[in-house]
Short mmCIF file of C-alpha atoms in Angstrom, two decimals:
data_model
loop_
_atom_site.label_atom_id
_atom_site.label_comp_id
_atom_site.label_asym_id
_atom_site.label_seq_id
_atom_site.Cartn_x
_atom_site.Cartn_y
_atom_site.Cartn_z
CA MET A 282 20.02 -51.10 32.59
CA ARG A 283 17.27 -50.62 30.01
CA GLU A 284 15.72 -47.89 32.14
CA PHE A 285 19.11 -46.17 32.48
CA LEU A 286 19.66 -46.19 28.69
CA SER A 287 16.12 -44.85 28.11
CA THR A 288 16.77 -42.03 30.58
CA LEU A 289 20.14 -41.28 28.99
CA LEU A 290 18.58 -41.26 25.51
CA ALA A 291 15.80 -38.94 26.67
CA LEU A 292 18.36 -36.58 28.18
CA HIS A 293 20.35 -36.72 24.96
CA TRP A 294 17.35 -35.68 22.84
CA HIS A 295 16.36 -33.00 25.34
CA SER A 296 19.90 -31.62 25.20
CA LEU A 297 19.93 -31.74 21.41
CA LEU A 298 16.59 -29.95 21.16
CA GLY A 299 17.83 -27.37 23.63
CA TRP A 300 20.89 -26.65 21.51
CA VAL A 301 18.76 -26.46 18.34
CA TRP A 302 16.39 -24.08 20.14
CA LEU A 303 19.29 -21.88 21.28
CA ALA A 304 21.07 -21.87 17.91
CA THR A 305 17.88 -21.08 16.01
CA GLY A 306 17.03 -18.28 18.43
CA ILE A 307 20.47 -16.72 18.07
CA TYR A 308 20.29 -16.98 14.27
CA LEU A 309 16.82 -15.38 14.14
CA ALA A 310 17.79 -12.61 16.51
CA GLY A 311 20.87 -11.83 14.45
CA ARG A 312 18.88 -11.76 11.19
CA ILE A 313 16.25 -9.45 12.66
CA VAL A 314 18.74 -7.08 14.30
CA TRP A 315 20.65 -6.90 11.01
CA GLN A 316 17.53 -5.42 9.35
CA ARG A 317 18.06 -2.29 11.50
CA ARG A 318 14.35 -1.53 11.83
CA SER A 319 12.65 0.27 14.70
CA PRO A 320 13.53 -1.08 18.16
CA ALA A 321 9.85 -1.85 18.86
CA ALA A 322 9.44 -3.94 15.71
CA THR A 323 12.80 -5.64 16.23
CA LEU A 324 12.02 -6.62 19.82
CA ALA A 325 8.52 -7.76 18.85
CA TRP A 326 9.92 -10.11 16.22
CA ILE A 327 12.61 -11.45 18.53
CA MET A 328 10.12 -12.11 21.34
CA ALA A 329 7.52 -13.64 19.02
CA LEU A 330 9.90 -15.90 17.14
CA CYS A 331 12.41 -16.92 19.76
CA LEU A 332 9.62 -18.39 21.88
CA ILE A 333 9.19 -21.00 19.15
CA PRO A 334 12.52 -20.95 17.26
CA PRO A 335 12.11 -23.96 14.92
CA VAL A 336 8.68 -22.72 13.83
CA GLY A 337 9.95 -19.16 13.99
CA LEU A 338 12.65 -19.95 11.45
CA VAL A 339 10.01 -20.90 8.89
CA LEU A 340 7.70 -18.08 9.96
CA TYR A 341 10.42 -15.47 9.64
CA HIS A 342 11.41 -16.77 6.22
CA PHE A 343 7.93 -16.23 4.81
CA VAL A 344 6.54 -13.25 6.73
CA GLY A 345 9.57 -11.60 8.32
CA PRO A 346 10.96 -8.21 7.25
CA GLN A 347 13.33 -8.51 4.33
CA ARG A 348 15.04 -6.28 1.82
CA VAL A 349 14.68 -6.52 -1.95
CA LYS A 350 17.36 -5.52 -4.42
CA ARG A 351 16.11 -4.41 -7.82
CA GLN A 352 17.68 -3.15 -11.00
CA LYS A 353 17.52 0.64 -11.28
CA LEU A 354 16.42 1.98 -14.65
CA ARG A 355 19.12 4.63 -14.62
CA ARG A 356 18.96 5.72 -18.25
CA MET A 357 15.18 5.96 -18.29
CA LYS A 358 15.17 7.81 -15.00
CA SER A 359 17.80 10.30 -16.17
CA GLN A 360 15.69 11.07 -19.25
CA ALA A 361 12.61 11.53 -17.08
CA LEU A 362 14.52 13.81 -14.70
CA LEU A 363 15.63 16.01 -17.58
CA ALA A 364 12.04 16.36 -18.71
CA ALA A 365 10.90 16.98 -15.15
CA SER A 366 13.02 20.13 -14.95
CA ASN A 367 10.54 21.74 -17.37
CA ASP A 368 7.71 20.94 -14.95
CA LEU A 369 9.44 22.72 -12.11
CA GLU A 370 10.23 25.79 -14.18
CA ALA A 371 6.60 26.07 -15.26
CA LEU A 372 5.31 25.56 -11.72
CA TYR A 373 7.65 28.25 -10.36
CA ALA A 374 6.58 30.60 -13.16
CA ARG A 375 2.96 30.33 -12.03
CA ASP A 376 3.85 30.68 -8.36
CA ALA A 377 7.06 32.65 -7.97
CA SER A 378 7.07 32.23 -4.20
CA PRO A 379 5.59 28.83 -3.26
CA PRO A 380 5.08 28.24 0.46
CA ALA A 381 8.23 27.13 2.25
CA TRP A 382 6.44 24.11 3.74
CA ALA A 383 5.45 22.90 0.26
CA MET A 384 9.01 23.12 -1.05
CA GLN A 385 10.39 21.40 2.05
CA HIS A 386 7.76 18.67 1.80
CA SER A 387 8.53 18.17 -1.87
CA ALA A 388 12.26 17.99 -1.10
CA LEU A 389 11.56 15.34 1.54
CA ILE A 390 9.67 13.10 -0.91
CA GLU A 391 12.32 13.49 -3.60
CA HIS A 392 15.11 12.70 -1.15
CA CYS A 393 13.29 9.57 0.07
CA CYS A 394 12.33 8.01 -3.28
CA GLY A 395 14.23 9.96 -5.95
CA ILE A 396 11.13 11.25 -7.74
CA PRO A 397 10.85 15.04 -8.15
CA LEU A 398 7.80 17.24 -7.96
CA SER A 399 5.83 17.14 -11.20
CA SER A 400 2.59 18.47 -12.66
CA CYS A 401 -0.58 17.38 -14.41
CA GLU A 402 -2.88 18.95 -16.96
CA ARG A 403 -5.84 17.30 -15.28
CA VAL A 404 -6.54 15.48 -12.00
CA ASP A 405 -9.90 13.78 -11.36
CA LEU A 406 -10.99 12.14 -8.11
CA LEU A 407 -13.00 8.96 -8.74
CA ASP A 408 -15.54 7.97 -6.13
CA GLY A 409 -16.27 4.23 -6.00
CA GLY A 410 -15.37 1.12 -7.95
CA ALA A 411 -17.98 1.43 -10.70
CA ALA A 412 -16.93 4.95 -11.73
CA THR A 413 -13.27 3.93 -11.59
CA LEU A 414 -13.75 0.81 -13.70
CA ASP A 415 -15.71 2.79 -16.32
CA ALA A 416 -13.00 5.47 -16.48
CA ILE A 417 -10.24 2.87 -16.87
CA VAL A 418 -12.10 0.97 -19.59
CA GLU A 419 -12.67 4.23 -21.46
CA ALA A 420 -8.96 5.15 -21.23
CA VAL A 421 -8.03 1.65 -22.39
CA SER A 422 -10.35 1.96 -25.40
CA ARG A 423 -8.59 5.19 -26.45
CA SER A 424 -5.07 3.77 -26.15
CA GLU A 425 -2.96 3.59 -29.31
CA SER A 426 0.53 2.50 -28.21
CA HIS A 427 0.60 0.60 -24.93
CA ILE A 428 -1.36 -0.19 -21.77
CA HIS A 429 0.32 -1.11 -18.49
CA LEU A 430 -1.53 -2.41 -15.45
CA GLU A 431 -0.31 -3.46 -12.01
CA TYR A 432 -2.73 -4.71 -9.35
CA TYR A 433 -2.64 -6.31 -5.96
CA ILE A 434 -6.07 -7.88 -6.57
CA PHE A 435 -7.33 -8.73 -10.06
CA GLU A 436 -10.26 -11.10 -9.70
CA PRO A 437 -11.65 -13.35 -12.47
CA ASP A 438 -15.18 -12.02 -11.84
CA HIS A 439 -17.47 -9.56 -13.66
CA ALA A 440 -15.14 -6.61 -13.08
CA GLY A 441 -12.09 -8.62 -14.11
CA LEU A 442 -13.82 -9.97 -17.22
CA LYS A 443 -14.98 -6.49 -18.28
CA LEU A 444 -11.49 -5.03 -18.03
CA ALA A 445 -9.82 -8.11 -19.50
CA SER A 446 -12.16 -8.01 -22.50
CA ALA A 447 -11.20 -4.38 -23.16
CA LEU A 448 -7.50 -5.26 -22.85
CA CYS A 449 -7.83 -8.21 -25.24
CA HIS A 450 -9.63 -6.04 -27.81
CA LYS A 451 -6.78 -3.52 -27.81
CA ALA A 452 -4.10 -6.23 -27.86
CA ARG A 453 -5.65 -7.70 -31.03
CA GLN A 454 -5.40 -4.22 -32.58
CA GLY A 455 -1.65 -4.24 -32.01
CA VAL A 456 -1.48 -2.26 -28.76
CA ASN A 457 1.17 -3.58 -26.35
CA VAL A 458 -0.66 -4.68 -23.19
CA ARG A 459 1.19 -5.74 -20.04
CA LEU A 460 -0.58 -6.93 -16.90
CA LEU A 461 1.32 -7.48 -13.63
CA VAL A 462 -0.53 -8.98 -10.66
CA ASP A 463 0.51 -9.89 -7.15
CA GLY A 464 1.07 -13.55 -6.37
CA VAL A 465 -0.97 -13.48 -3.15
CA GLY A 466 -3.58 -10.77 -3.74
CA SER A 467 -4.54 -12.18 -7.16
CA ALA A 468 -4.47 -15.84 -6.10
CA HIS A 469 -7.92 -16.52 -7.58
CA LEU A 470 -6.77 -15.35 -11.00
CA LEU A 471 -3.67 -17.54 -10.77
CA LEU A 472 -5.47 -20.68 -9.64
CA ARG A 473 -8.05 -22.89 -11.35
CA GLN A 474 -10.91 -20.39 -11.26
CA GLY A 475 -8.84 -17.90 -13.27
CA ARG A 476 -7.67 -20.35 -15.93
CA ALA A 477 -10.20 -19.28 -18.56
CA LEU A 478 -9.44 -15.59 -18.09
CA ARG A 479 -5.69 -16.20 -18.26
CA ARG A 480 -6.14 -18.20 -21.47
CA MET A 481 -8.25 -15.40 -22.96
CA LEU A 482 -5.49 -12.88 -22.18
CA ALA A 483 -2.76 -15.13 -23.57
CA ASP A 484 -4.68 -15.86 -26.80
CA ALA A 485 -5.10 -12.12 -27.39
CA GLY A 486 -1.38 -11.48 -26.92
CA VAL A 487 -1.49 -9.77 -23.53
CA GLU A 488 1.85 -10.06 -21.69
CA PHE A 489 1.31 -11.39 -18.18
CA GLY A 490 3.53 -11.25 -15.11
CA VAL A 491 3.30 -12.32 -11.47
CA PHE A 492 4.96 -10.36 -8.69
CA HIS A 493 6.49 -12.73 -6.10
CA PRO A 494 4.61 -15.93 -6.97
CA THR A 495 3.63 -18.19 -4.09
CA ARG A 496 5.96 -21.01 -3.16
CA LEU A 497 5.46 -24.71 -2.50
CA TYR A 498 2.37 -24.81 -4.71
CA GLY A 499 0.68 -22.02 -2.79
CA LEU A 500 0.97 -23.63 0.63
CA LEU A 501 3.49 -21.12 1.97
CA PRO A 502 3.12 -17.77 0.24
CA LEU A 503 5.53 -14.95 0.94
CA VAL A 504 3.15 -12.76 2.95
CA ASN A 505 5.31 -9.66 3.00
CA LEU A 506 7.01 -7.95 0.06
CA ARG A 507 3.74 -7.72 -1.87
CA THR A 508 3.02 -5.17 -4.56
CA HIS A 509 0.00 -3.42 -3.08
CA ARG A 510 0.04 -0.86 -5.89
CA LYS A 511 -2.88 -0.20 -8.21
CA LEU A 512 -1.58 1.27 -11.46
CA VAL A 513 -2.92 1.81 -14.96
CA ILE A 514 -0.92 3.74 -17.57
CA CYS A 515 -2.29 4.31 -21.08
CA ASP A 516 0.17 5.54 -23.73
CA GLY A 517 2.23 7.15 -20.94
CA ARG A 518 -0.24 10.04 -20.93
CA VAL A 519 -3.21 8.93 -18.80
CA GLY A 520 -2.69 7.22 -15.47
CA PHE A 521 -4.74 5.84 -12.60
CA THR A 522 -3.82 5.00 -9.03
CA GLY A 523 -5.46 4.85 -5.62
CA GLY A 524 -7.10 2.24 -3.45
CA ILE A 525 -9.43 0.40 -5.84
CA ASN A 526 -8.64 -3.12 -7.05
CA VAL A 527 -10.28 -5.01 -9.91
CA THR A 528 -12.96 -6.95 -8.06
CA ASP A 529 -16.74 -7.08 -7.77
CA GLU A 530 -16.35 -6.37 -4.05
CA GLU A 531 -15.65 -2.75 -4.99
CA ASP A 532 -18.35 -2.41 -7.67
CA ASP A 533 -21.08 -0.27 -6.11
CA ARG A 534 -23.20 -0.78 -9.22
CA LEU A 535 -23.39 -4.53 -8.65
CA PHE A 536 -23.57 -4.30 -4.85
CA PRO A 537 -24.86 -0.83 -3.90
CA ASP A 538 -25.26 -1.73 -0.22
CA SER A 539 -22.11 -3.78 0.41
CA ALA A 540 -19.43 -2.68 -2.07
CA TYR A 541 -16.31 -1.15 -0.55
CA ARG A 542 -16.27 2.63 -0.11
CA ASP A 543 -13.10 3.68 -1.93
CA THR A 544 -11.32 6.50 -3.77
CA HIS A 545 -9.14 6.53 -6.89
CA VAL A 546 -7.41 9.20 -9.01
CA ARG A 547 -7.17 9.76 -12.76
CA LEU A 548 -4.20 11.78 -14.04
CA GLU A 549 -3.30 13.36 -17.36
CA GLY A 550 0.08 14.89 -17.98
CA ALA A 551 3.70 14.90 -16.93
CA ALA A 552 3.34 13.15 -13.55
CA VAL A 553 2.16 10.01 -15.37
CA ARG A 554 5.76 9.42 -16.40
CA TRP A 555 6.54 8.53 -12.79
CA LEU A 556 3.67 6.04 -12.65
CA GLN A 557 5.18 4.58 -15.81
CA TYR A 558 8.67 4.46 -14.34
CA THR A 559 7.35 2.69 -11.23
CA PHE A 560 5.50 0.09 -13.30
CA LEU A 561 8.51 -0.60 -15.52
CA GLN A 562 10.74 -1.19 -12.50
CA ASP A 563 8.21 -3.64 -11.06
CA TRP A 564 7.69 -5.33 -14.42
CA ILE A 565 11.39 -5.90 -15.07
CA TYR A 566 11.94 -7.12 -11.51
CA ALA A 567 9.02 -9.58 -11.67
CA THR A 568 9.41 -10.86 -15.24
CA GLY A 569 13.00 -10.14 -16.27
CA ARG A 570 11.70 -8.75 -19.57
CA HIS A 571 13.25 -5.45 -20.76
CA GLU A 572 11.80 -5.00 -24.27
CA PHE A 573 10.01 -1.64 -24.54
CA ALA A 574 9.28 0.89 -27.27
CA PRO A 575 11.86 3.72 -27.49
CA HIS A 576 9.48 6.48 -26.41
CA ILE A 577 7.62 4.66 -23.68
CA VAL A 578 8.10 7.69 -21.40
CA PRO A 579 6.79 10.51 -23.64
CA LEU A 580 7.33 14.23 -23.17
CA HIS A 581 4.51 16.33 -21.74
CA ALA A 582 3.72 20.01 -21.50
CA PRO A 583 3.66 21.07 -17.83
CA GLY A 584 0.19 21.37 -16.33
CA PRO A 585 -1.43 23.61 -13.74
CA HIS A 586 -1.69 20.99 -10.98
CA ALA A 587 1.36 20.32 -8.77
CA VAL A 588 1.52 16.55 -8.15
CA HIS A 589 4.25 14.54 -6.44
CA VAL A 590 4.37 10.77 -6.95
CA ALA A 591 5.72 9.02 -3.84
CA THR A 592 6.77 5.38 -3.89
CA SER A 593 7.97 3.16 -1.09
CA GLY A 594 8.83 -0.46 -0.47
CA PRO A 595 11.33 -2.88 1.03
CA ASP A 596 13.76 -2.09 -1.79
CA SER A 597 14.53 1.28 -0.21
CA GLU A 598 15.30 2.72 3.20
CA GLY A 599 13.59 5.98 2.21
CA GLN A 600 10.02 5.16 3.35
CA ALA A 601 8.78 8.12 1.30
CA ILE A 602 5.07 7.65 2.01
CA HIS A 603 5.63 7.11 5.72
CA HIS A 604 7.89 10.15 6.09
CA SER A 605 5.66 12.39 3.97
CA MET A 606 2.56 11.48 5.98
CA VAL A 607 4.30 12.09 9.29
CA HIS A 608 5.68 15.41 8.03
CA ALA A 609 2.33 16.59 6.67
CA ILE A 610 0.65 15.77 9.99
CA SER A 611 3.43 17.48 11.92
CA ILE A 612 3.15 20.78 10.03
CA ALA A 613 -0.68 20.93 10.01
CA GLN A 614 -2.10 24.12 11.46
CA HIS A 615 -5.88 23.78 11.15
CA ARG A 616 -7.19 20.32 10.27
CA ILE A 617 -6.22 16.72 9.56
CA LEU A 618 -8.73 14.35 7.97
CA LEU A 619 -7.39 10.80 7.79
CA THR A 620 -9.31 7.94 6.17
CA THR A 621 -7.84 4.44 6.33
CA PRO A 622 -9.21 0.88 6.37
CA TYR A 623 -6.39 -0.37 8.62
CA PHE A 624 -5.20 1.85 11.43
CA VAL A 625 -2.08 0.39 13.02
CA PRO A 626 0.22 3.42 13.08
CA THR A 627 3.94 3.39 13.45
CA GLU A 628 5.22 5.08 16.59
CA PRO A 629 6.25 8.30 14.76
CA ALA A 630 2.85 8.52 13.05
CA TRP A 631 1.01 7.90 16.31
CA PHE A 632 2.96 10.62 18.14
CA ALA A 633 2.46 13.03 15.21
CA LEU A 634 -1.33 12.66 15.46
CA ILE A 635 -1.33 13.10 19.24
CA ASN A 636 0.96 16.14 19.07
CA ALA A 637 -1.18 17.74 16.37
CA ALA A 638 -4.33 17.38 18.47
CA ARG A 639 -2.58 18.71 21.59
CA ARG A 640 -1.44 21.86 19.81
CA GLY A 641 -5.02 22.62 18.77
CA VAL A 642 -5.28 21.11 15.29
CA GLU A 643 -8.62 19.48 14.50
CA VAL A 644 -7.72 15.82 13.96
CA ARG A 645 -10.38 13.45 12.61
CA ILE A 646 -9.73 9.79 11.85
CA MET A 647 -12.21 7.59 9.96
CA VAL A 648 -11.86 3.80 10.10
CA PRO A 649 -14.27 0.93 9.37
CA ARG A 650 -16.35 -0.47 12.20
CA HIS A 651 -15.31 -3.95 11.08
CA SER A 652 -12.48 -4.47 8.62
CA ASP A 653 -11.75 -7.77 6.87
CA SER A 654 -9.15 -8.55 9.55
CA HIS A 655 -10.34 -9.01 13.14
CA LEU A 656 -6.76 -8.83 14.43
CA VAL A 657 -6.10 -5.49 12.73
CA THR A 658 -9.44 -4.10 13.96
CA ALA A 659 -8.55 -5.10 17.52
CA ALA A 660 -5.07 -3.61 17.22
CA ALA A 661 -6.53 -0.35 15.88
CA ARG A 662 -8.85 0.00 18.88
CA SER A 663 -5.91 -0.31 21.25
CA TYR A 664 -4.81 3.16 20.08
CA TYR A 665 -8.18 4.81 20.71
CA PRO A 666 -7.84 5.77 24.42
CA SER A 667 -4.61 7.77 24.09
CA LEU A 668 -5.80 9.46 20.89
CA LEU A 669 -9.17 10.41 22.38
CA GLU A 670 -7.49 11.72 25.51
CA ALA A 671 -5.31 13.98 23.35
CA GLY A 672 -8.38 15.39 21.60
CA VAL A 673 -8.43 13.32 18.40
CA HIS A 674 -11.91 12.59 17.00
CA ILE A 675 -12.40 8.98 15.87
CA PHE A 676 -15.27 7.82 13.67
CA GLU A 677 -16.13 4.24 12.76
CA TYR A 678 -17.75 3.77 9.35
CA GLN A 679 -20.84 1.58 9.64
CA GLY A 680 -22.13 -1.07 7.29
CA ARG A 681 -19.95 -1.76 4.29
CA MET A 682 -16.16 -1.86 4.32
CA LEU A 683 -14.34 1.48 4.23
CA HIS A 684 -11.32 1.01 1.96
CA ALA A 685 -10.29 4.57 0.99
CA LYS A 686 -6.78 5.78 1.85
CA THR A 687 -6.77 9.57 1.95
CA LEU A 688 -5.14 12.32 4.00
CA VAL A 689 -6.35 15.94 3.96
CA VAL A 690 -4.21 18.58 5.68
CA ASP A 691 -5.35 22.20 6.13
CA ARG A 692 -6.71 23.68 2.86
CA GLY A 693 -3.97 23.09 0.31
CA TYR A 694 -2.53 19.59 0.69
CA ALA A 695 -3.84 16.05 0.30
CA MET A 696 -2.52 12.54 -0.27
CA VAL A 697 -4.31 9.67 -2.04
CA GLY A 698 -2.84 6.28 -2.83
CA SER A 699 -2.63 2.58 -2.16
CA ALA A 700 -1.01 2.76 1.29
CA ASN A 701 -2.95 2.04 4.45
CA PHE A 702 -2.01 3.78 7.70
CA ASP A 703 -0.31 0.69 9.10
CA ASN A 704 3.10 -0.93 9.48
CA ARG A 705 2.60 -3.34 6.59
CA SER A 706 1.84 -0.65 4.01
CA LEU A 707 4.29 1.93 5.30
CA LEU A 708 7.24 -0.41 5.88
CA LEU A 709 6.79 -3.82 4.22
CA ASN A 710 4.79 -3.63 0.97
CA PHE A 711 5.41 -1.86 -2.32
CA GLU A 712 3.08 1.16 -2.34
CA ILE A 713 2.41 4.34 -4.30
CA ALA A 714 0.71 7.60 -3.37
CA LEU A 715 0.06 11.04 -4.83
CA ALA A 716 0.79 14.21 -2.90
CA LEU A 717 -1.60 16.84 -4.26
CA TYR A 718 -0.86 20.53 -3.70
CA SER A 719 -4.29 21.84 -4.61
CA GLU A 720 -7.02 23.72 -2.76
CA SER A 721 -9.72 22.41 -5.09
CA LEU A 722 -8.74 18.74 -4.71
CA ASN A 723 -8.28 19.26 -0.98
CA GLY A 724 -11.83 20.64 -0.84
CA GLN A 725 -13.26 17.73 -2.84
CA LEU A 726 -11.67 15.17 -0.51
CA ALA A 727 -12.84 17.13 2.54
CA ARG A 728 -16.40 17.07 1.18
CA MET A 729 -16.14 13.30 0.64
CA PHE A 730 -15.00 12.95 4.24
CA THR A 731 -17.93 15.06 5.49
CA ARG A 732 -20.37 13.02 3.39
CA ASP A 733 -18.99 9.77 4.79
CA LEU A 734 -19.44 11.05 8.33
CA ALA A 735 -23.19 10.54 7.83
CA ARG A 736 -22.52 6.78 7.90
CA CYS A 737 -20.18 6.95 10.88
CA ARG A 738 -20.54 6.62 14.62
CA PRO A 739 -18.22 8.76 16.75
CA ILE A 740 -16.23 6.89 19.40
CA SER A 741 -16.34 8.26 22.93
CA GLY A 742 -13.82 7.90 25.72
CA GLU A 743 -16.26 5.75 27.67
CA GLU A 744 -16.51 3.26 24.82
CA ALA A 745 -12.74 3.07 24.51
CA ALA A 746 -12.46 2.18 28.23
CA GLU A 747 -14.37 -1.10 28.04
CA LEU A 748 -14.35 -3.95 30.53
CA TRP A 749 -11.06 -5.72 31.03
CA PHE A 750 -12.14 -8.97 29.37
CA ARG A 751 -12.96 -7.01 26.21
CA GLN A 752 -9.74 -5.05 26.42
CA LEU A 753 -7.54 -8.13 26.81
CA PRO A 754 -7.76 -9.24 23.13
CA VAL A 755 -7.17 -5.62 22.11
CA ALA A 756 -4.08 -5.42 24.31
CA VAL A 757 -2.72 -8.67 22.89
CA ALA A 758 -3.32 -7.45 19.34
CA ARG A 759 -1.46 -4.24 20.24
CA LEU A 760 1.65 -6.29 21.03
CA LEU A 761 1.59 -7.66 17.48
CA SER A 762 1.04 -4.27 15.83
CA PRO A 763 4.69 -3.89 14.67
CA LEU A 764 4.19 -7.12 12.71
CA LEU A 765 0.85 -6.19 11.08
#
């Protein structure tokens, strides 16, 4: 009798677990399908999570694709749009018949993220973390009204202390300083090791905000939905964005042999208003604070450089950076130079690169030999064989980490920003990029690419076709690429 009851009880628990497994799987599948993402990503999530539904429920909650609803700054945007009409009139006056592809590309970006084509009086490419940090500190020192900063990584190290000291000095002079950092990327600043730096900022009167703080005391952070943007806006007139965070890892003056190889951009002029608008949206969403000076988005005279600010994130279906990259690659006629630290392309981006190479466009892709994620590196190499077969040239940067995110197309178009060429940046994180319609800036970025080739090793088709036991981890990583 006792054995019969034990067997019955075991069957009961097995049945209960089976029903829990089934119900959780159905719930997860429904949630994922409701996101209406690409079929490949949807099926990958369903297969990955439904194999372990109870764990998958927790996993999906913290790293699954989600949508974010944010308040739209309608009044501020309408004022900025009115001012932006002057930019367009001035740009058209200088070039009465702009190329059709440029106008179509600009219309695509505006349709996707609502930001129109703008202009700048000055655009400077910054090569490396040391030059970028110096330029930002100088701009901060000249600020008179306000300073806004948004960073994925802001470390409490030498670089962080140098910038924080400059911010505190201006805050004591009465300048409004606001610093927004990501809850995961800037974990060191938010934990014990950053306590002294946070106290220094607070004592000086710097306003501080955290974008999506970690949950359960940091044990289960929300991995997706991060702000991966790097933004600095001084007085609404000078702005910075690109790939460089505030960390000693990117300071080539401190670590000339190991610092990340990266690229940033300094802007002056009208396009800075859209960096400002992006920051203010993120600041209000993260902190709930709406108090700003009346003229926080100042008027600018149009400049000679056509610049289009593109933003993307899980708060919009537009995917402006993704669509603009795919479109730029698709209309290329002569060359494509792509630099990215993480190469896990979406299916449209992958096909665009292959098609460009097959129609005779010179396509060159530069990636690091070893990134800071072994899984992403393995997933990237799974794309090599088909790309090489199509005629794409792949180069792996040797030694230090390659962290630049740049795209050069033909002779008159380039894109620089915070977005990597992977699913996470293009579909899941909050990102920002600059589309630059300029032969001179295109040439500068092309020369940087050529210079970096000296530290690269070209990948051959024979290397891509390695032994099966080396290819197996790569193939497995490829299956997870829609989730990376």
